[in-house]
Tab-separated table of C-alpha atoms in Angstrom:
chain	number	residue	atom	x	y	z
A	100	ARG	CA	-36.188	63.936	-50.889
A	101	SER	CA	-37.834	66.129	-48.309
A	102	LEU	CA	-38.633	69.117	-50.555
A	103	PRO	CA	-40.125	67.825	-53.825
A	104	SER	CA	-41.611	69.976	-56.569
A	105	ASP	CA	-45.379	70.347	-56.700
A	106	PRO	CA	-47.100	67.497	-58.544
A	107	GLY	CA	-47.523	68.448	-62.197
A	108	ALA	CA	-45.252	71.500	-61.908
A	109	SER	CA	-43.938	72.803	-65.218
A	110	PHE	CA	-40.481	74.237	-65.747
A	111	ASP	CA	-38.942	76.443	-68.426
A	112	LYS	CA	-35.933	74.153	-68.578
A	113	ALA	CA	-34.660	71.052	-66.819
A	114	VAL	CA	-30.938	70.509	-66.344
A	115	HIS	CA	-29.617	67.083	-65.359
A	116	ILE	CA	-26.034	66.819	-64.127
A	117	ASP	CA	-24.195	63.601	-63.374
A	118	ALA	CA	-22.208	64.790	-60.368
A	119	ALA	CA	-19.967	61.718	-60.601
A	120	THR	CA	-18.462	63.171	-63.787
A	121	LEU	CA	-17.547	66.525	-62.240
A	122	GLU	CA	-13.933	67.317	-61.378
A	123	PRO	CA	-13.045	68.806	-57.999
A	124	MET	CA	-12.788	72.571	-58.412
A	125	VAL	CA	-10.452	75.202	-56.964
A	126	THR	CA	-10.401	78.966	-57.310
A	127	TYR	CA	-7.495	80.826	-58.878
A	128	GLY	CA	-8.615	84.431	-58.428
A	129	THR	CA	-10.211	86.799	-55.973
A	130	ASN	CA	-13.863	85.769	-56.118
A	131	PRO	CA	-15.583	82.373	-55.970
A	132	GLY	CA	-16.517	82.558	-59.660
A	133	MET	CA	-12.866	82.446	-60.729
A	134	VAL	CA	-12.634	78.669	-60.641
A	135	VAL	CA	-11.085	75.809	-62.603
A	136	ALA	CA	-10.907	72.041	-62.297
A	137	VAL	CA	-8.205	70.968	-59.847
A	138	ASN	CA	-6.211	69.480	-62.754
A	139	GLY	CA	-6.871	72.502	-64.955
A	140	HIS	CA	-4.991	75.637	-65.895
A	141	VAL	CA	-5.458	79.278	-65.009
A	142	PRO	CA	-7.469	80.678	-67.935
A	143	ASP	CA	-6.262	83.501	-70.153
A	144	ARG	CA	-8.556	86.499	-69.927
A	145	LYS	CA	-5.901	89.184	-70.347
A	146	GLY	CA	-7.427	92.565	-70.945
A	147	ASP	CA	-10.245	91.952	-68.457
A	148	PRO	CA	-9.359	94.436	-65.687
A	149	VAL	CA	-10.842	92.267	-62.906
A	150	PHE	CA	-8.905	89.225	-64.143
A	151	ASP	CA	-5.679	91.208	-64.563
A	152	ALA	CA	-5.950	92.622	-61.031
A	153	ALA	CA	-6.652	89.142	-59.642
A	154	MET	CA	-3.607	87.667	-61.393
A	155	LYS	CA	-1.393	90.423	-60.045
A	156	TYR	CA	-2.687	89.893	-56.514
A	157	MET	CA	-2.599	86.088	-56.662
A	158	GLY	CA	0.835	85.852	-58.283
A	159	LEU	CA	-0.426	83.362	-60.866
A	160	ASN	CA	-0.074	83.390	-64.650
A	161	PRO	CA	-2.556	82.551	-67.410
A	162	GLY	CA	-1.985	79.039	-68.734
A	163	GLU	CA	-0.216	77.884	-65.575
A	164	PRO	CA	-1.475	74.601	-64.074
A	165	ILE	CA	-3.339	75.374	-60.857
A	166	GLY	CA	-1.531	72.348	-59.416
A	167	ASN	CA	1.690	74.383	-59.547
A	168	ALA	CA	0.378	76.649	-56.795
A	169	PRO	CA	2.355	75.986	-53.621
A	170	VAL	CA	0.481	75.618	-50.353
A	171	ASN	CA	1.624	77.338	-47.168
A	172	VAL	CA	-1.564	77.094	-45.138
A	173	VAL	CA	-4.637	74.848	-45.229
A	174	PHE	CA	-7.856	75.780	-43.464
A	175	VAL	CA	-10.684	73.273	-43.119
A	176	GLY	CA	-13.812	74.326	-41.389
A	177	SER	CA	-15.769	77.043	-39.751
A	178	CYS	CA	-19.466	77.297	-40.598
A	179	THR	CA	-18.866	76.657	-44.309
A	180	ASN	CA	-17.493	73.149	-44.810
A	181	GLY	CA	-17.104	72.559	-41.099
A	182	ARG	CA	-20.007	70.125	-40.834
A	183	LEU	CA	-19.464	66.628	-39.505
A	184	SER	CA	-19.639	65.219	-43.049
A	185	ASP	CA	-16.920	67.669	-44.152
A	186	LEU	CA	-14.645	66.704	-41.281
A	187	ARG	CA	-15.174	63.029	-42.067
A	188	ALA	CA	-14.251	63.684	-45.711
A	189	ALA	CA	-11.043	65.521	-44.776
A	190	ALA	CA	-10.117	62.830	-42.237
A	191	ARG	CA	-10.607	60.115	-44.861
A	192	VAL	CA	-7.893	61.772	-46.978
A	193	LEU	CA	-5.567	62.462	-44.034
A	194	ARG	CA	-5.859	59.109	-42.231
A	195	GLY	CA	-2.417	57.480	-42.045
A	196	ARG	CA	-0.729	60.417	-43.794
A	197	LYS	CA	1.177	63.531	-42.717
A	198	VAL	CA	0.802	67.199	-43.525
A	199	ALA	CA	3.756	68.261	-45.689
A	200	SER	CA	6.703	69.955	-44.034
A	201	GLY	CA	6.222	73.715	-44.025
A	202	VAL	CA	2.425	73.537	-44.332
A	203	HIS	CA	0.349	74.851	-41.426
A	204	MET	CA	-3.077	73.173	-41.263
A	205	LEU	CA	-5.978	74.204	-39.049
A	206	VAL	CA	-9.224	72.271	-38.649
A	207	VAL	CA	-12.108	74.190	-37.086
A	208	PRO	CA	-15.478	72.494	-36.538
A	209	GLY	CA	-18.576	74.468	-37.477
A	210	SER	CA	-20.124	74.333	-34.004
A	211	GLN	CA	-19.570	72.937	-30.522
A	212	GLU	CA	-22.027	70.144	-31.360
A	213	VAL	CA	-20.037	69.217	-34.477
A	214	LYS	CA	-16.844	69.287	-32.400
A	215	ARG	CA	-18.375	66.959	-29.812
A	216	LEU	CA	-19.597	64.506	-32.464
A	217	ALA	CA	-16.290	64.595	-34.361
A	218	GLU	CA	-14.349	63.868	-31.190
A	219	ALA	CA	-16.730	61.013	-30.340
A	220	GLU	CA	-15.754	59.481	-33.707
A	221	GLY	CA	-12.048	60.106	-33.105
A	222	LEU	CA	-11.687	62.497	-36.037
A	223	HIS	CA	-9.660	64.933	-33.934
A	224	ASP	CA	-7.083	62.176	-33.400
A	225	VAL	CA	-6.781	61.682	-37.173
A	226	PHE	CA	-6.170	65.410	-37.703
A	227	ARG	CA	-3.644	65.681	-34.883
A	228	ALA	CA	-1.791	62.534	-35.963
A	229	ALA	CA	-1.449	64.031	-39.437
A	230	GLY	CA	0.053	67.210	-37.983
A	231	ALA	CA	-2.967	69.509	-38.178
A	232	GLU	CA	-4.227	71.711	-35.367
A	233	TRP	CA	-7.666	70.778	-33.988
A	234	ARG	CA	-9.404	73.924	-32.786
A	235	GLU	CA	-12.526	75.094	-30.984
A	236	SER	CA	-15.435	76.106	-33.192
A	237	GLY	CA	-15.371	79.721	-34.348
A	238	CYS	CA	-14.570	81.949	-37.305
A	239	SER	CA	-10.791	81.518	-37.087
A	240	MET	CA	-8.887	81.697	-40.367
A	241	CYS	CA	-12.044	81.925	-42.467
A	242	LEU	CA	-11.738	85.682	-42.099
A	243	GLY	CA	-8.439	86.042	-40.301
A	244	MET	CA	-9.709	86.294	-36.694
A	245	ASN	CA	-7.956	85.689	-33.396
A	246	GLY	CA	-4.517	85.923	-34.954
A	247	ASP	CA	-5.297	83.078	-37.371
A	248	THR	CA	-4.036	84.731	-40.535
A	249	VAL	CA	-2.176	83.810	-43.690
A	250	GLY	CA	1.067	85.703	-44.286
A	251	LYS	CA	1.473	88.248	-47.055
A	252	GLY	CA	2.116	86.466	-50.355
A	253	GLN	CA	1.394	83.035	-48.889
A	254	TYR	CA	-1.101	80.638	-50.457
A	255	SER	CA	-3.936	79.188	-48.419
A	256	VAL	CA	-6.181	76.368	-49.576
A	257	SER	CA	-9.352	77.108	-47.670
A	258	THR	CA	-12.805	75.574	-47.386
A	259	SER	CA	-14.324	78.943	-46.522
A	260	ASN	CA	-16.710	80.636	-48.936
A	261	ARG	CA	-14.964	83.882	-49.859
A	262	ASN	CA	-11.527	84.650	-51.277
A	263	PHE	CA	-11.436	88.388	-51.833
A	264	GLU	CA	-8.202	90.311	-51.326
A	265	GLY	CA	-7.156	90.311	-47.686
A	266	ARG	CA	-9.899	87.939	-46.507
A	267	GLN	CA	-7.466	85.737	-44.559
A	268	GLY	CA	-4.863	88.407	-43.864
A	269	VAL	CA	-3.142	91.313	-45.585
A	270	GLY	CA	-1.765	90.027	-48.883
A	271	ALA	CA	-3.049	86.471	-48.256
A	272	ARG	CA	-3.740	84.471	-51.427
A	273	THR	CA	-6.763	82.238	-50.864
A	274	LEU	CA	-7.655	79.263	-53.055
A	275	LEU	CA	-11.142	77.946	-52.226
A	276	ALA	CA	-11.582	74.176	-52.367
A	277	SER	CA	-13.481	71.239	-50.893
A	278	PRO	CA	-12.415	69.612	-47.617
A	279	GLU	CA	-10.999	66.657	-49.583
A	280	THR	CA	-8.969	68.891	-51.906
A	281	ALA	CA	-7.754	70.953	-48.954
A	282	ALA	CA	-6.599	67.829	-47.097
A	283	ALA	CA	-4.865	66.398	-50.176
A	284	SER	CA	-3.142	69.735	-50.768
A	285	ALA	CA	-1.923	69.781	-47.164
A	286	ILE	CA	-0.322	66.366	-47.660
A	287	ARG	CA	1.375	67.186	-50.966
A	288	GLY	CA	2.231	70.833	-50.248
A	289	ARG	CA	0.650	71.971	-53.518
A	290	VAL	CA	-2.861	72.061	-54.948
A	291	THR	CA	-3.753	68.374	-55.325
A	292	ASP	CA	-6.631	66.343	-56.712
A	293	PRO	CA	-7.854	64.276	-53.735
A	294	ARG	CA	-8.724	61.393	-56.048
A	295	GLU	CA	-4.976	60.770	-56.412
A	296	LEU	CA	-4.899	59.800	-52.731
A	297	LEU	CA	-8.238	58.023	-52.539
A	298	SER	CA	-7.988	55.663	-55.512
């Protein structure tokens, strides 16, 4: 560890988390805090005006499995989750598989350096063979730039870091997820636990 605590430092509270026991998470609403386990259900917080507005916008219902959400678009990349390690993780899920019919997948490296390194490893070939578009680095669909938008009412599984209304296009419904979950969802055409494809 390159940034340890000071020797003898005292803390009000220590929290230890076994990350191996955590489920992959995906958002269901219109901010990153509206999140459930990938195999979970949309919670029921009826009467909360923010929740109610999010459900109306997202077209989801309380109690519905998040895995029922169809996927129209998958976006992996940009500066958030567009690192070389993220691209490797997505490629590991996609290798030897195909993006589902009707799903549009874009992969955008976080920088020109990441793009160069990914191509040196052949990751771009994995993405293209699966049916995804391999793009130049840039903002792209993260915020709906350069014509890279999600259609009104369509669902996007995105590795970007924001999912407010209209972030990826007017009426776009963005579900934030990890690169692995995004890749698995592209293959199945619905929100999918990547562990189903990696076990």
